[in-house]
Short mmCIF file of C-alpha atoms and ligand atoms in Angstrom, two decimals:
data_model
loop_
_atom_site.label_atom_id
_atom_site.label_comp_id
_atom_site.label_asym_id
_atom_site.label_seq_id
_atom_site.Cartn_x
_atom_site.Cartn_y
_atom_site.Cartn_z
CA MET A 1 -3.02 9.22 -27.21
CA ILE A 2 -5.51 6.73 -28.63
CA TYR A 3 -7.18 4.09 -26.50
CA GLN A 4 -9.46 2.20 -28.90
CA ARG A 5 -8.05 -1.23 -28.14
CA SER A 6 -8.16 -0.66 -24.37
CA SER A 7 -11.80 0.41 -24.61
CA ALA A 8 -12.70 -2.57 -26.78
CA LEU A 9 -10.95 -4.93 -24.36
CA PHE A 10 -12.80 -3.27 -21.47
CA GLN A 11 -16.19 -3.84 -23.12
CA GLU A 12 -15.28 -7.51 -23.61
CA ALA A 13 -13.95 -7.87 -20.05
CA LYS A 14 -17.17 -6.46 -18.60
CA LYS A 15 -19.12 -9.37 -20.08
CA TYR A 16 -17.22 -11.93 -18.03
CA ILE A 17 -15.69 -10.06 -15.08
CA PRO A 18 -17.74 -7.79 -12.78
CA GLY A 19 -17.01 -4.19 -13.77
CA GLY A 20 -14.39 -5.57 -16.17
CA VAL A 21 -11.72 -5.67 -13.49
CA ASN A 22 -10.46 -7.95 -10.75
CA SER A 23 -9.92 -5.07 -8.37
CA PRO A 24 -12.20 -2.00 -8.27
CA VAL A 25 -9.51 0.69 -8.06
CA ARG A 26 -8.42 -0.26 -11.59
CA ALA A 27 -11.78 0.68 -13.11
CA PHE A 28 -11.26 4.50 -13.36
CA LYS A 29 -14.62 4.99 -11.58
CA ALA A 30 -13.26 7.95 -9.63
CA VAL A 31 -11.84 9.71 -12.69
CA GLY A 32 -14.18 8.57 -15.45
CA GLY A 33 -13.29 6.99 -18.76
CA ASP A 34 -12.24 3.45 -19.59
CA PRO A 35 -9.23 1.86 -17.90
CA ILE A 36 -6.02 1.35 -19.82
CA PHE A 37 -5.12 -2.25 -20.66
CA VAL A 38 -1.40 -2.92 -20.34
CA LYS A 39 0.36 -5.21 -22.80
CA GLU A 40 3.76 -5.27 -21.10
CA ALA A 41 6.10 -3.18 -18.99
CA LYS A 42 9.82 -2.67 -18.51
CA GLY A 43 11.64 -0.43 -16.02
CA ALA A 44 9.73 2.81 -15.55
CA TYR A 45 7.43 2.31 -18.53
CA LEU A 46 4.10 0.68 -19.25
CA TYR A 47 3.25 -0.22 -22.86
CA ASP A 48 -0.51 -0.33 -23.34
CA GLU A 49 -2.60 -2.21 -25.87
CA ASP A 50 -2.74 0.81 -28.18
CA GLY A 51 1.03 1.14 -28.33
CA ASN A 52 1.24 4.11 -25.96
CA ARG A 53 4.23 4.36 -23.61
CA LEU A 54 3.36 5.60 -20.14
CA ILE A 55 5.67 6.61 -17.29
CA ASP A 56 4.34 4.52 -14.39
CA TYR A 57 3.80 6.08 -10.95
CA ILE A 58 1.80 3.14 -9.57
CA ALA A 59 4.31 0.25 -9.82
CA SER A 60 1.43 -2.22 -9.42
CA TRP A 61 0.38 -0.23 -6.31
CA GLY A 62 3.79 -0.52 -4.71
CA PRO A 63 5.52 -3.89 -5.34
CA LEU A 64 7.75 -2.99 -8.28
CA ILE A 65 10.07 -0.64 -6.43
CA LEU A 66 12.98 -1.44 -8.78
CA GLY A 67 10.90 -1.08 -11.92
CA HIS A 68 8.93 -3.50 -14.10
CA ALA A 69 10.40 -6.83 -15.21
CA TYR A 70 13.46 -6.35 -12.99
CA ALA A 71 15.84 -8.98 -14.41
CA PRO A 72 17.00 -10.69 -11.17
CA VAL A 73 13.37 -11.25 -10.17
CA ILE A 74 12.33 -12.50 -13.59
CA ASP A 75 15.31 -14.85 -13.83
CA ALA A 76 14.64 -16.23 -10.36
CA VAL A 77 10.99 -16.89 -11.17
CA ILE A 78 11.81 -18.60 -14.50
CA GLU A 79 14.41 -20.85 -12.88
CA LYS A 80 12.15 -21.75 -9.98
CA ALA A 81 9.13 -22.44 -12.20
CA LYS A 82 11.08 -25.05 -14.13
CA LYS A 83 11.36 -27.07 -10.90
CA GLY A 84 7.69 -26.82 -10.01
CA THR A 85 5.63 -23.93 -8.67
CA SER A 86 3.91 -25.19 -5.53
CA PHE A 87 3.98 -28.39 -3.48
CA GLY A 88 1.91 -27.80 -0.37
CA MET A 89 5.00 -28.97 1.51
CA PRO A 90 7.70 -26.98 3.29
CA THR A 91 10.60 -25.80 1.13
CA GLU A 92 13.96 -24.27 2.03
CA ILE A 93 13.33 -21.03 0.15
CA GLU A 94 10.57 -20.08 2.62
CA THR A 95 13.12 -20.16 5.43
CA GLU A 96 15.62 -18.20 3.33
CA LEU A 97 13.11 -15.38 2.72
CA ALA A 98 11.93 -15.48 6.35
CA LYS A 99 15.52 -15.20 7.62
CA LEU A 100 16.27 -12.32 5.26
CA ALA A 101 13.08 -10.40 6.16
CA VAL A 102 13.71 -10.90 9.89
CA SER A 103 17.30 -9.63 9.44
CA MET A 104 16.12 -6.48 7.64
CA VAL A 105 13.18 -5.47 9.85
CA PRO A 106 13.70 -4.44 13.48
CA ASN A 107 11.82 -5.95 16.37
CA ILE A 108 10.52 -9.12 14.68
CA GLU A 109 11.69 -12.69 15.32
CA GLN A 110 9.25 -14.77 13.26
CA ILE A 111 7.16 -14.26 10.11
CA ARG A 112 4.26 -16.14 8.51
CA PHE A 113 3.74 -15.82 4.72
CA VAL A 114 0.29 -15.49 3.17
CA ASN A 115 -0.94 -14.42 -0.29
CA SER A 116 -2.07 -10.81 0.04
CA GLY A 117 -2.01 -7.76 2.25
CA THR A 118 -5.63 -8.45 3.17
CA GLU A 119 -4.74 -11.91 4.41
CA ALA A 120 -1.78 -10.52 6.36
CA CYS A 121 -3.90 -7.89 8.15
CA MET A 122 -6.86 -10.24 8.70
CA SER A 123 -4.58 -12.92 10.19
CA ALA A 124 -2.72 -10.38 12.35
CA VAL A 125 -6.00 -9.15 13.87
CA ARG A 126 -7.08 -12.74 14.60
CA LEU A 127 -3.69 -13.36 16.24
CA ALA A 128 -4.03 -10.19 18.32
CA ARG A 129 -7.52 -11.22 19.44
CA GLY A 130 -6.35 -14.75 20.23
CA TYR A 131 -3.27 -13.49 22.08
CA THR A 132 -5.10 -10.87 24.19
CA GLY A 133 -8.44 -12.64 24.54
CA LYS A 134 -10.18 -9.38 23.63
CA ASP A 135 -12.56 -8.69 20.71
CA LYS A 136 -12.45 -5.03 19.67
CA ILE A 137 -10.05 -3.26 17.35
CA ILE A 138 -9.53 0.42 16.61
CA LYS A 139 -8.89 1.46 13.03
CA PHE A 140 -8.63 4.94 11.49
CA ALA A 141 -10.99 6.53 8.99
CA GLY A 142 -9.36 6.47 5.57
CA CYS A 143 -6.92 3.69 6.39
CA TYR A 144 -7.27 0.60 4.23
CA HIS A 145 -6.15 -2.81 5.47
CA GLY A 146 -7.64 -4.91 2.69
CA HIS A 147 -11.17 -6.12 2.14
CA SER A 148 -11.67 -8.39 5.19
CA ASP A 149 -15.03 -7.61 6.86
CA SER A 150 -13.58 -6.05 10.01
CA PHE A 151 -11.73 -3.44 7.95
CA LEU A 152 -14.48 -2.25 5.63
CA ILE A 153 -15.56 0.40 8.09
CA GLN A 154 -14.68 3.89 6.78
CA ALA A 155 -11.91 2.24 4.81
CA GLY A 156 -9.66 4.14 2.40
CA SER A 157 -8.48 3.38 -1.14
CA GLY A 158 -11.12 1.86 -3.37
CA ALA A 159 -13.66 1.64 -0.53
CA VAL A 160 -13.70 5.42 0.00
CA THR A 161 -13.29 6.17 -3.69
CA PHE A 162 -16.70 4.57 -4.23
CA GLY A 163 -18.23 6.52 -1.37
CA SER A 164 -19.34 3.23 0.21
CA PRO A 165 -16.96 2.99 3.16
CA ASN A 166 -19.26 0.57 4.94
CA SER A 167 -19.70 -2.22 2.42
CA PRO A 168 -22.94 -4.25 2.20
CA GLY A 169 -22.28 -7.76 3.39
CA VAL A 170 -20.47 -6.64 6.53
CA THR A 171 -22.69 -7.73 9.42
CA LYS A 172 -23.59 -5.54 12.38
CA GLY A 173 -22.03 -8.23 14.55
CA THR A 174 -18.72 -7.72 12.83
CA ALA A 175 -18.94 -3.94 12.59
CA LYS A 176 -19.57 -3.56 16.33
CA ASP A 177 -16.08 -4.83 17.10
CA THR A 178 -14.40 -2.24 14.87
CA LEU A 179 -14.09 1.16 16.54
CA LEU A 180 -13.28 4.17 14.39
CA ALA A 181 -10.85 7.02 15.13
CA GLU A 182 -9.42 9.94 13.14
CA TYR A 183 -5.82 9.76 11.97
CA ASN A 184 -3.52 12.14 13.91
CA ASP A 185 -6.14 12.53 16.68
CA LEU A 186 -4.58 10.99 19.79
CA GLU A 187 -7.26 12.37 22.13
CA GLY A 188 -9.96 10.63 20.11
CA VAL A 189 -8.15 7.31 20.48
CA LYS A 190 -7.71 7.84 24.23
CA ASN A 191 -11.45 8.50 24.56
CA LEU A 192 -12.27 5.30 22.65
CA VAL A 193 -9.90 3.28 24.85
CA GLN A 194 -11.44 4.85 27.97
CA ALA A 195 -14.95 4.01 26.80
CA ASN A 196 -14.00 0.40 25.98
CA GLN A 197 -11.71 -0.41 28.89
CA GLY A 198 -10.32 -3.95 28.79
CA GLU A 199 -12.11 -4.82 25.53
CA ILE A 200 -9.61 -3.70 22.89
CA ALA A 201 -7.23 -6.28 21.42
CA ALA A 202 -5.44 -4.05 18.94
CA ILE A 203 -5.03 -0.70 17.27
CA ILE A 204 -4.30 -1.19 13.58
CA ILE A 205 -2.78 1.66 11.60
CA GLU A 206 -0.95 2.49 8.40
CA PRO A 207 2.11 4.05 10.08
CA VAL A 208 2.46 6.31 7.05
CA ALA A 209 -0.97 6.33 5.44
CA GLY A 210 -1.23 5.83 1.69
CA ASN A 211 -4.91 5.09 1.18
CA MET A 212 -6.33 8.56 1.62
CA GLY A 213 -3.48 10.00 -0.36
CA CYS A 214 -0.20 10.00 1.57
CA ILE A 215 -0.59 11.19 5.16
CA VAL A 216 2.29 11.37 7.65
CA PRO A 217 1.60 10.82 11.35
CA SER A 218 2.66 13.56 13.77
CA ASN A 219 5.38 12.43 16.19
CA GLU A 220 3.07 13.18 19.10
CA PHE A 221 0.35 10.98 17.56
CA ILE A 222 2.39 7.90 16.69
CA GLN A 223 4.49 8.03 19.88
CA GLY A 224 1.30 8.57 21.86
CA LEU A 225 -0.28 5.47 20.29
CA ARG A 226 2.72 3.38 21.27
CA ALA A 227 2.64 4.63 24.87
CA LEU A 228 -1.13 4.14 25.11
CA CYS A 229 -0.94 0.56 23.79
CA THR A 230 1.89 -0.29 26.19
CA LYS A 231 -0.02 1.17 29.14
CA GLU A 232 -3.35 -0.50 28.26
CA GLY A 233 -2.07 -3.93 27.13
CA ILE A 234 -3.33 -3.30 23.60
CA LEU A 235 -1.29 -4.61 20.65
CA LEU A 236 -0.11 -1.98 18.17
CA LEU A 237 -0.41 -3.37 14.65
CA PHE A 238 1.57 -1.59 11.90
CA ASP A 239 0.09 -2.24 8.47
CA GLU A 240 3.29 -1.92 6.43
CA VAL A 241 1.86 -3.43 3.27
CA MET A 242 2.83 -0.17 1.50
CA THR A 243 5.71 1.08 3.68
CA GLY A 244 7.44 -2.27 4.30
CA PHE A 245 10.74 -2.52 2.37
CA ARG A 246 9.77 0.78 0.63
CA LEU A 247 10.70 3.40 3.25
CA GLY A 248 13.92 1.53 3.95
CA LYS A 249 15.06 -1.96 4.92
CA GLY A 250 13.30 -1.61 8.24
CA GLY A 251 10.19 0.12 6.89
CA ALA A 252 8.17 2.51 9.02
CA GLN A 253 9.28 1.05 12.34
CA GLU A 254 12.84 2.06 11.49
CA ALA A 255 11.89 5.36 9.83
CA LEU A 256 9.63 6.48 12.69
CA GLY A 257 11.62 4.83 15.49
CA ILE A 258 8.54 3.02 16.82
CA ASP A 259 8.33 -0.68 17.75
CA ALA A 260 5.00 -2.22 16.74
CA ASP A 261 3.76 -5.48 18.28
CA ILE A 262 2.77 -7.09 14.96
CA VAL A 263 3.87 -5.86 11.51
CA MET A 264 2.11 -6.72 8.27
CA PHE A 265 3.65 -6.75 4.81
CA GLY A 266 2.56 -7.16 1.20
CA LYS A 267 3.59 -5.63 -2.15
CA VAL A 268 7.43 -5.22 -2.17
CA ILE A 269 7.99 -8.43 -0.16
CA GLY A 270 6.53 -10.43 -3.08
CA GLY A 271 8.47 -8.67 -5.85
CA GLY A 272 5.28 -8.50 -7.92
CA LEU A 273 3.98 -12.00 -7.13
CA PRO A 274 1.23 -12.67 -4.56
CA VAL A 275 2.93 -12.54 -1.15
CA GLY A 276 1.70 -11.04 2.11
CA ALA A 277 3.20 -11.64 5.54
CA PHE A 278 2.82 -10.80 9.20
CA ALA A 279 5.57 -10.84 11.79
CA ALA A 280 6.23 -10.28 15.50
CA LYS A 281 8.33 -11.50 18.39
CA ALA A 282 8.28 -15.31 18.79
CA GLU A 283 6.32 -14.92 22.02
CA ILE A 284 3.35 -13.64 20.01
CA MET A 285 3.84 -15.70 16.82
CA SER A 286 4.03 -18.93 18.84
CA HIS A 287 0.27 -18.58 19.39
CA LEU A 288 -0.28 -19.44 15.72
CA ALA A 289 -1.23 -22.96 14.58
CA PRO A 290 0.26 -25.51 14.49
CA GLU A 291 2.35 -24.36 17.48
CA GLY A 292 -0.48 -22.51 19.20
CA PRO A 293 -4.28 -22.36 19.06
CA VAL A 294 -4.86 -19.41 16.69
CA TYR A 295 -5.73 -20.97 13.35
CA GLN A 296 -4.43 -19.50 10.08
CA ALA A 297 -3.61 -21.36 6.85
CA GLY A 298 -3.27 -21.13 3.06
CA THR A 299 -2.79 -23.57 0.20
CA LEU A 300 -0.39 -21.31 -1.69
CA SER A 301 1.10 -19.54 1.31
CA GLY A 302 4.89 -19.49 0.92
CA ASN A 303 4.75 -21.19 -2.48
CA PRO A 304 8.24 -21.43 -3.93
CA LEU A 305 7.43 -19.45 -7.09
CA ALA A 306 6.29 -16.36 -5.15
CA MET A 307 9.07 -16.85 -2.62
CA SER A 308 11.65 -16.78 -5.43
CA ALA A 309 10.38 -13.36 -6.56
CA GLY A 310 10.34 -12.03 -2.99
CA LEU A 311 13.80 -13.40 -2.23
CA ALA A 312 15.30 -11.84 -5.37
CA MET A 313 13.63 -8.51 -4.56
CA LEU A 314 14.64 -8.33 -0.90
CA THR A 315 18.15 -9.55 -1.71
CA ALA A 316 18.53 -6.71 -4.21
CA LEU A 317 17.25 -4.14 -1.70
CA ASN A 318 19.35 -5.56 1.14
CA ASN A 319 22.51 -5.40 -1.03
CA THR A 320 21.86 -1.89 -2.39
CA PRO A 321 20.20 0.06 0.47
CA GLU A 322 21.26 3.26 -1.29
CA ILE A 323 18.24 2.86 -3.56
CA PHE A 324 15.99 4.01 -0.73
CA GLN A 325 17.74 7.40 -0.61
CA SER A 326 17.83 7.52 -4.41
CA LEU A 327 14.04 7.03 -4.45
CA ALA A 328 13.49 9.59 -1.71
CA ASP A 329 15.63 12.14 -3.60
CA LYS A 330 13.66 11.56 -6.82
CA THR A 331 10.40 11.94 -4.92
CA GLU A 332 11.59 15.21 -3.38
CA TYR A 333 12.58 16.44 -6.84
CA LEU A 334 9.13 15.54 -8.17
CA HIS A 335 7.49 17.24 -5.18
CA LYS A 336 9.38 20.50 -5.75
CA GLY A 337 8.75 20.43 -9.50
CA ILE A 338 5.00 19.84 -9.23
CA ALA A 339 4.68 22.37 -6.40
CA SER A 340 6.34 25.14 -8.40
CA ALA A 341 4.34 24.29 -11.54
CA LEU A 342 1.03 24.46 -9.63
CA SER A 343 2.02 27.58 -7.66
CA GLU A 344 2.96 29.36 -10.89
CA LYS A 345 -0.55 28.66 -12.18
CA GLY A 346 -2.14 29.68 -8.88
CA ILE A 347 -3.68 26.26 -8.29
CA ALA A 348 -4.56 25.59 -4.62
CA HIS A 349 -2.76 22.39 -3.68
CA GLN A 350 -1.17 20.38 -0.90
CA ILE A 351 1.55 17.83 -1.61
CA ASN A 352 2.23 15.20 1.05
CA ARG A 353 5.41 13.16 0.83
CA TYR A 354 7.27 10.57 2.86
CA GLY A 355 10.18 8.63 1.35
CA SER A 356 9.00 7.48 -2.07
CA MET A 357 5.31 7.96 -1.27
CA ILE A 358 3.71 11.18 -2.47
CA SER A 359 0.23 12.54 -3.22
CA VAL A 360 -1.19 15.75 -4.69
CA HIS A 361 -4.38 17.21 -3.16
CA PHE A 362 -6.26 20.12 -4.74
CA THR A 363 -7.17 21.95 -1.55
CA ASP A 364 -5.54 24.79 0.35
CA GLU A 365 -6.09 23.11 3.74
CA PRO A 366 -3.33 20.83 5.08
CA VAL A 367 -4.24 17.17 4.51
CA VAL A 368 -3.75 15.43 7.86
CA ASP A 369 -6.66 12.98 8.03
CA PHE A 370 -9.50 11.51 6.01
CA THR A 371 -11.80 14.51 6.55
CA SER A 372 -9.25 17.00 5.20
CA SER A 373 -8.25 14.62 2.40
CA ALA A 374 -11.89 14.39 1.30
CA LYS A 375 -11.96 18.18 0.85
CA GLY A 376 -9.76 17.92 -2.24
CA ASN A 377 -11.41 19.19 -5.41
CA ASN A 378 -12.19 16.00 -7.35
CA GLU A 379 -13.14 17.85 -10.56
CA THR A 380 -9.66 19.37 -10.67
CA PHE A 381 -8.20 15.96 -9.81
CA LYS A 382 -10.03 14.32 -12.73
CA LYS A 383 -8.71 16.95 -15.17
CA TYR A 384 -5.23 16.51 -13.74
CA PHE A 385 -5.38 12.72 -14.03
CA HIS A 386 -6.62 12.70 -17.63
CA GLY A 387 -4.39 15.59 -18.66
CA MET A 388 -1.35 13.72 -17.38
CA LEU A 389 -2.52 10.47 -19.00
CA ALA A 390 -2.83 12.28 -22.33
CA LYS A 391 0.81 13.30 -21.86
CA GLY A 392 1.88 9.70 -21.22
CA ILE A 393 2.05 9.93 -17.43
CA TYR A 394 0.17 7.21 -15.53
CA LEU A 395 -0.95 8.32 -12.05
CA PRO A 396 -3.20 6.52 -9.56
CA PRO A 397 -6.81 6.94 -10.85
CA SER A 398 -8.04 8.26 -7.51
CA ALA A 399 -7.22 11.16 -5.17
CA PHE A 400 -7.30 8.66 -2.29
CA GLU A 401 -4.12 6.92 -3.32
CA SER A 402 -0.40 7.48 -3.02
CA TYR A 403 2.03 7.46 -5.93
CA PHE A 404 4.73 4.81 -5.69
CA LEU A 405 7.98 5.75 -7.38
CA ASN A 406 10.16 2.99 -8.78
CA ASP A 407 13.92 3.43 -9.05
CA ALA A 408 13.90 2.91 -12.80
CA ILE A 409 12.27 6.37 -13.13
CA SER A 410 14.97 8.78 -14.35
CA TYR A 411 15.36 12.49 -13.75
CA ALA A 412 14.46 12.96 -17.42
CA ASP A 413 11.19 11.12 -16.71
CA LEU A 414 10.63 13.37 -13.70
CA ASP A 415 11.26 16.49 -15.80
CA GLU A 416 8.79 15.20 -18.41
CA THR A 417 6.25 14.66 -15.64
CA ILE A 418 6.78 18.12 -14.15
CA SER A 419 6.52 19.90 -17.49
CA ALA A 420 3.32 17.95 -18.21
CA VAL A 421 1.80 19.38 -15.02
CA ALA A 422 2.73 22.91 -16.10
CA THR A 423 1.30 22.37 -19.59
CA ILE A 424 -2.05 20.90 -18.57
CA PHE A 425 -2.72 23.67 -16.07
P1 KE4 B 501 -4.10 -6.58 -0.90
O1 KE4 B 501 -5.05 -7.54 -0.27
O2 KE4 B 501 -4.76 -5.69 -1.95
O3 KE4 B 501 -2.82 -7.25 -1.40
O4 KE4 B 501 -3.54 -5.58 0.26
C1 KE4 B 501 -4.49 -4.85 1.01
C2 KE4 B 501 -3.80 -3.65 1.62
C3 KE4 B 501 -3.51 -3.65 2.96
N1 KE4 B 501 -2.89 -2.60 3.56
C4 KE4 B 501 -2.54 -1.51 2.84
C5 KE4 B 501 -1.84 -0.38 3.53
C6 KE4 B 501 -2.80 -1.45 1.45
O5 KE4 B 501 -2.44 -0.35 0.75
C7 KE4 B 501 -3.44 -2.54 0.82
C8 KE4 B 501 -3.76 -2.54 -0.67
N2 KE4 B 501 -3.57 -1.30 -1.35
C9 KE4 B 501 -4.40 -1.06 -2.49
C10 KE4 B 501 -4.01 0.28 -3.11
N3 KE4 B 501 -4.24 1.36 -2.23
C11 KE4 B 501 -4.28 -2.16 -3.49
C12 KE4 B 501 -4.89 -1.87 -4.84
C13 KE4 B 501 -6.14 -2.62 -5.06
O6 KE4 B 501 -7.00 -2.63 -4.16
O7 KE4 B 501 -6.24 -3.16 -6.19
#
């Protein structure tokens, strides 16, 4: 594999864009080396600027669940663009996507579209604070809800990758209203609630975590959170930016059998264009402007171009729900293949998997929270990442991320991936 053109492009990018990227996780800081510049992509494959073909396990960090340049999405976007891209006025397609999303996801009656997962989570927390009249939120170490100030406290994903979980620029005034708990530690949450009686508006969680690698909640933990929130009048916020429309039509609420009070989406719901959303029962959503007092807005929110991509994507998933099982089967196959390759070589590892989310951790201790995830051997991870890249397999460039399989990945691609693991170790 040669990467001259990518490296040259990176040098040029760094002159005009901070760190040469528009999102830090893309910069390979955690694994070293220069990031790969993509020229185009189709189905399961990325084609980079040096002419290399890479099997893609990121899918743009989740959105492209049916593979790159999925024809129905592309066609919808082209057709819609010819009629104008954004008007700043209501359009019918927003209602069509809202109706479809509400029909697919349990326990929601209304949805508000925004432009990113960050905006969805930030707006949902403001709504929860406005609805309850309380200020504090509880988040979990290693969970990432976007880069809004309240969330950059022991955040996951890029924030933890750079070892600066508490970002400069976040004021003490903001940080004091974000309480921190450990994932899968129900007692710790109960103690926080006890110590802040009557002050907590919401508990926000990734119901299946993907930003410290993939971490699955224990039944006792997630059911306990629901019961605690109900008892204490705290809103339970499910950040389904990753899991929404990926674990199934109904996302994590359906998969785990838990009703959240507000659900946030991003990624798949936009089909690869900038769409985020948050949703709840009408009784809660009616507190949002212009109907209610909680202000939230956005020039490009619900713009018809992004809506056309989201509508084509969700329509495809709604009409062929069997793809969710197909993806889960492929992910299980990958899990078993990588596990046997690593075991054969005597490499200490944990593999966490839920649906089509999976992550490999080079540690012999079960990975159940941020602390145990951080014990993974990053030197081994770096060798693994670059070894796989050299074999044409593109994995997330950080141990604190989940892979996202897309349904265009074939079993032949999976076999190529598995044999690459065996070879590099
Ligand atoms: P965005 O603002 O990046 O669209 O969404 C923020 C967000 C919120 N909630 C969850 C569970 C998320 O995973 C994310 C974004 N995920 C990262 C990858 N782990 C996006 C990649 C990036 O930061 O470039």
